[in-house]
C-alpha cells in the first residue's frame, strides 16, 4: 500500500539552530502538502508543492519537492520557540486523492 | 468563515460501549475525511466522502466502525463496540474540491476507552 515515511522521528535543537525534516513516498505523488500540528492542536496546512524540483519559501521555512516527485523536505532556518510542533507531509493517492499523512517529525526547542 | 466543527471534544467510555462523533465541515466543501490519530503517530485516513457518497473506506474497520454523511453536509462516525486500542483523537477534515487542495481540520475528538 501507499506509504509516506518521514525522518527523523524527533529532533531537539537549540533555539537559533536550523532544522530539516525529510519525507519519502513509496510512489510518485501528483503534489505534496506540509502541515504543522502544535502540541494538543490539529494539523494546519502550511504549503503545497506541485512541480518537479519546486522550491517554495515562507519566511524562515523552505520547502522542496524532489525531481522524481517521490520525496520532499522542509528546512527551518534559525528556529524559534514558536516553531515547536510536529511537521507532517501528506500526499494525495489515487484518482480519488485520499490524503495520506507521513509519520511526522516532532520538533522541540531549547530556549 | 466558520471552520470545521466537531463534537464532543472529549469522550471517555468503557470498552464494549458505543460512541458517536459528529462533524460539520466548512460550508460548500464537497469532500469530507475522517482520520484517526493515535498518540505520537500521523493521522490515519479512515474514510473519505465526496458529497454524500463514500469514495474510500479501505482503512475503516467495518466490523465496528461506521460512518455516514447524509445530505452531503455533516457526518457522524460511530464505533460499536469500542476496544481499548480505539483510544485516539478522531479528526474530521474537509476540502472544497477532491484534488489538489488543502485540508481544513476540526479540533478533533479525544476518545479514551477504559
Tab-separated table of C-alpha atoms in Angstrom:
chain	number	residue	atom	x	y	z
A	1	UNK	CA	0.000	0.000	0.000
A	2	UNK	CA	0.936	3.635	-0.105
A	3	UNK	CA	3.487	4.701	2.460
A	4	UNK	CA	4.875	8.076	3.376
A	5	UNK	CA	7.880	7.952	5.660
A	6	UNK	CA	9.469	10.859	7.444
A	7	UNK	CA	12.835	11.209	9.146
A	8	UNK	CA	13.857	11.962	11.746
A	9	UNK	CA	11.032	10.995	14.090
A	10	UNK	CA	12.195	13.528	16.679
A	11	UNK	CA	14.553	16.462	16.673
A	12	UNK	CA	15.591	18.539	19.648
A	13	UNK	CA	17.523	21.683	18.778
A	14	UNK	CA	18.865	24.780	20.456
A	15	UNK	CA	16.898	27.907	19.611
A	16	UNK	CA	18.543	29.553	16.633
A	17	UNK	CA	19.760	26.285	15.090
A	18	UNK	CA	18.432	25.020	11.798
A	19	UNK	CA	16.044	22.082	11.382
A	20	UNK	CA	15.284	19.795	8.456
A	21	UNK	CA	12.751	17.019	8.015
A	22	UNK	CA	12.638	14.653	5.057
A	23	UNK	CA	9.652	12.935	3.506
A	24	UNK	CA	9.795	9.884	1.216
A	25	UNK	CA	6.919	8.306	-0.647
A	26	UNK	CA	6.800	4.772	-1.986
A	27	UNK	CA	5.017	6.031	-5.096
A	28	UNK	CA	5.101	9.152	-7.258
A	29	UNK	CA	2.926	11.983	-5.994
A	30	UNK	CA	0.949	14.477	-8.040
A	31	UNK	CA	1.619	17.019	-5.309
A	32	UNK	CA	2.744	17.123	-1.704
A	33	UNK	CA	1.426	19.116	1.200
A	34	UNK	CA	3.002	20.084	4.504
A	35	UNK	CA	1.133	20.553	7.767
A	36	UNK	CA	2.123	21.685	11.241
A	37	UNK	CA	0.479	20.371	14.393
A	38	UNK	CA	1.114	22.184	17.641
A	39	UNK	CA	1.014	20.103	20.851
A	40	UNK	CA	-2.634	19.432	21.656
A	41	UNK	CA	-3.763	21.007	18.400
A	42	UNK	CA	-4.903	19.884	14.984
A	43	UNK	CA	-2.936	19.815	11.711
A	44	UNK	CA	-2.750	23.187	9.982
A	45	UNK	CA	-1.870	23.488	6.317
A	46	UNK	CA	1.435	25.171	5.513
A	47	UNK	CA	2.037	24.762	1.790
A	48	UNK	CA	1.527	22.639	-1.297
A	49	UNK	CA	4.162	21.754	-3.902
A	50	UNK	CA	3.133	20.573	-7.330
A	51	UNK	CA	6.002	20.779	-9.806
A	52	UNK	CA	9.025	18.514	-10.011
A	53	UNK	CA	12.006	20.211	-8.333
A	54	UNK	CA	9.837	23.012	-6.974
A	55	UNK	CA	11.191	25.171	-4.141
A	56	UNK	CA	8.998	27.496	-2.103
A	57	UNK	CA	9.838	29.757	0.804
A	58	UNK	CA	7.760	31.117	3.644
A	59	UNK	CA	9.915	33.451	5.732
A	60	UNK	CA	12.327	31.067	7.529
A	61	UNK	CA	10.759	27.914	6.041
A	62	UNK	CA	11.996	26.400	2.761
A	63	UNK	CA	10.097	23.563	1.100
A	64	UNK	CA	11.438	21.390	-1.717
A	65	UNK	CA	9.813	18.782	-3.942
A	66	UNK	CA	12.132	16.186	-5.456
A	67	UNK	CA	12.771	15.823	-9.159
A	68	UNK	CA	11.125	12.404	-9.186
A	69	UNK	CA	8.203	13.722	-7.108
A	70	UNK	CA	8.719	10.973	-4.544
A	71	UNK	CA	10.452	12.966	-1.828
A	72	UNK	CA	10.296	16.344	-0.193
A	73	UNK	CA	11.970	18.336	2.555
A	74	UNK	CA	11.178	21.162	4.937
A	75	UNK	CA	14.028	23.290	6.254
A	76	UNK	CA	13.632	25.870	9.013
A	77	UNK	CA	16.402	28.440	9.396
A	78	UNK	CA	17.186	29.808	12.842
A	79	UNK	CA	14.435	28.045	14.769
A	80	UNK	CA	12.295	29.922	17.261
A	81	UNK	CA	10.198	28.596	20.135
A	82	UNK	CA	7.093	29.217	18.055
A	83	UNK	CA	8.299	26.525	15.632
A	84	UNK	CA	7.658	23.787	18.219
A	85	UNK	CA	5.298	21.102	16.968
A	86	UNK	CA	5.060	18.106	14.680
A	87	UNK	CA	5.536	18.578	10.954
A	88	UNK	CA	3.736	16.222	8.593
A	89	UNK	CA	3.999	15.768	4.881
A	90	UNK	CA	0.926	14.455	3.114
A	91	UNK	CA	0.217	13.301	-0.389
A	92	UNK	CA	-2.869	12.523	-2.417
A	93	UNK	CA	-3.048	8.947	-3.673
A	94	UNK	CA	-5.192	7.573	-6.445
A	95	UNK	CA	-7.595	9.488	-8.620
A	96	UNK	CA	-9.827	9.925	-5.583
A	97	UNK	CA	-6.985	11.896	-3.964
A	98	UNK	CA	-7.244	10.438	-0.487
A	99	UNK	CA	-4.705	12.362	1.543
A	100	UNK	CA	-2.176	10.085	3.228
A	101	UNK	CA	-0.083	11.557	6.028
A	102	UNK	CA	3.501	10.761	6.849
A	103	UNK	CA	4.638	9.653	10.272
A	104	UNK	CA	5.697	13.185	11.216
A	105	UNK	CA	8.776	14.797	12.748
A	106	UNK	CA	8.382	16.247	16.196
A	107	UNK	CA	10.462	19.364	16.777
A	108	UNK	CA	11.306	20.551	20.274
A	109	UNK	CA	13.472	23.573	21.050
A	110	UNK	CA	15.765	24.519	23.929
A	111	UNK	CA	15.389	28.249	24.656
B	1	UNK	CA	-15.659	31.876	7.541
B	2	UNK	CA	-16.517	29.248	10.156
B	3	UNK	CA	-14.133	26.317	10.440
B	4	UNK	CA	-14.775	22.602	10.696
B	5	UNK	CA	-16.841	21.909	13.799
B	6	UNK	CA	-16.540	18.684	15.764
B	7	UNK	CA	-18.221	17.427	18.895
B	8	UNK	CA	-17.743	16.310	21.521
B	9	UNK	CA	-14.174	17.486	22.276
B	10	UNK	CA	-13.574	14.700	24.764
B	11	UNK	CA	-15.203	11.355	25.471
B	12	UNK	CA	-14.397	8.619	27.957
B	13	UNK	CA	-16.168	5.284	27.620
B	14	UNK	CA	-15.713	1.744	28.801
B	15	UNK	CA	-14.682	-0.972	26.382
B	16	UNK	CA	-17.567	-2.622	24.557
B	17	UNK	CA	-19.651	0.560	24.788
B	18	UNK	CA	-20.620	2.522	21.717
B	19	UNK	CA	-19.753	6.119	20.855
B	20	UNK	CA	-20.551	8.597	18.089
B	21	UNK	CA	-18.716	11.653	16.838
B	22	UNK	CA	-20.165	14.492	14.822
B	23	UNK	CA	-18.567	16.731	12.209
B	24	UNK	CA	-19.862	19.775	10.359
B	25	UNK	CA	-17.486	20.734	7.550
B	26	UNK	CA	-16.909	24.179	6.124
B	27	UNK	CA	-19.926	25.282	4.128
B	28	UNK	CA	-19.685	24.251	0.496
B	29	UNK	CA	-16.863	21.761	0.998
B	30	UNK	CA	-17.671	18.675	-1.014
B	31	UNK	CA	-15.029	16.321	0.379
B	32	UNK	CA	-15.002	15.179	3.984
B	33	UNK	CA	-12.415	12.955	5.684
B	34	UNK	CA	-12.314	11.150	8.999
B	35	UNK	CA	-8.862	10.445	10.416
B	36	UNK	CA	-7.736	8.516	13.469
B	37	UNK	CA	-4.630	9.861	15.192
B	38	UNK	CA	-3.078	7.675	17.853
B	39	UNK	CA	-0.730	9.467	20.218
B	40	UNK	CA	2.676	10.013	18.622
B	41	UNK	CA	1.564	8.965	15.133
B	42	UNK	CA	0.388	10.688	11.987
B	43	UNK	CA	-3.303	10.902	11.106
B	44	UNK	CA	-4.579	7.679	9.544
B	45	UNK	CA	-7.348	8.020	6.994
B	46	UNK	CA	-10.469	6.059	7.924
B	47	UNK	CA	-12.992	7.193	5.333
B	48	UNK	CA	-13.416	9.789	2.608
B	49	UNK	CA	-16.750	11.158	1.389
B	50	UNK	CA	-17.437	13.103	-1.775
B	51	UNK	CA	-20.758	14.841	-1.148
B	52	UNK	CA	-22.849	12.036	0.397
B	53	UNK	CA	-21.049	9.134	-1.285
B	54	UNK	CA	-18.168	7.067	0.079
B	55	UNK	CA	-15.027	7.414	-2.038
B	56	UNK	CA	-12.653	5.354	0.077
B	57	UNK	CA	-13.181	3.341	3.239
B	58	UNK	CA	-10.452	0.771	2.772
B	59	UNK	CA	-8.879	1.548	6.164
B	60	UNK	CA	-12.164	1.604	8.116
B	61	UNK	CA	-12.575	-1.392	10.475
B	62	UNK	CA	-16.053	-2.121	9.255
B	63	UNK	CA	-16.820	-4.734	11.880
B	64	UNK	CA	-17.010	-1.972	14.485
B	65	UNK	CA	-16.762	1.396	12.748
B	66	UNK	CA	-19.417	3.036	10.598
B	67	UNK	CA	-19.804	6.481	9.127
B	68	UNK	CA	-22.408	8.360	7.190
B	69	UNK	CA	-22.830	11.715	5.574
B	70	UNK	CA	-26.497	12.182	4.953
B	71	UNK	CA	-27.428	15.056	2.623
B	72	UNK	CA	-23.757	15.608	1.856
B	73	UNK	CA	-23.172	18.054	4.697
B	74	UNK	CA	-22.435	16.947	8.256
B	75	UNK	CA	-21.182	13.493	9.123
B	76	UNK	CA	-21.163	11.055	12.011
B	77	UNK	CA	-18.608	8.387	12.850
B	78	UNK	CA	-19.673	5.576	15.156
B	79	UNK	CA	-17.736	2.895	16.993
B	80	UNK	CA	-19.628	-0.121	18.317
B	81	UNK	CA	-18.325	-1.848	20.338
B	82	UNK	CA	-15.243	0.124	21.341
B	83	UNK	CA	-11.919	-1.510	22.141
B	84	UNK	CA	-9.015	-0.205	24.198
B	85	UNK	CA	-6.952	0.320	21.037
B	86	UNK	CA	-9.550	2.747	19.709
B	87	UNK	CA	-8.255	5.358	22.149
B	88	UNK	CA	-7.139	8.189	19.874
B	89	UNK	CA	-8.051	11.600	18.554
B	90	UNK	CA	-10.609	11.461	15.753
B	91	UNK	CA	-10.106	14.288	13.306
B	92	UNK	CA	-12.536	15.479	10.701
B	93	UNK	CA	-11.285	17.445	7.705
B	94	UNK	CA	-12.869	18.939	4.627
B	95	UNK	CA	-11.702	20.271	1.279
B	96	UNK	CA	-13.601	22.311	-1.280
B	97	UNK	CA	-12.601	20.057	-4.152
B	98	UNK	CA	-11.330	16.493	-4.343
B	99	UNK	CA	-7.998	17.259	-5.955
B	100	UNK	CA	-5.026	19.419	-5.126
B	101	UNK	CA	-6.429	21.462	-2.283
B	102	UNK	CA	-5.527	21.853	1.342
B	103	UNK	CA	-7.472	20.058	4.031
B	104	UNK	CA	-9.070	22.082	6.835
B	105	UNK	CA	-9.185	20.192	10.116
B	106	UNK	CA	-11.516	20.403	13.059
B	107	UNK	CA	-10.288	20.436	16.654
B	108	UNK	CA	-10.830	16.705	16.935
B	109	UNK	CA	-12.492	14.442	19.475
B	110	UNK	CA	-10.215	12.810	22.000
B	111	UNK	CA	-11.569	9.355	22.818
B	112	UNK	CA	-10.360	7.377	25.804
B	113	UNK	CA	-11.527	3.785	26.136
B	114	UNK	CA	-11.022	2.297	29.598
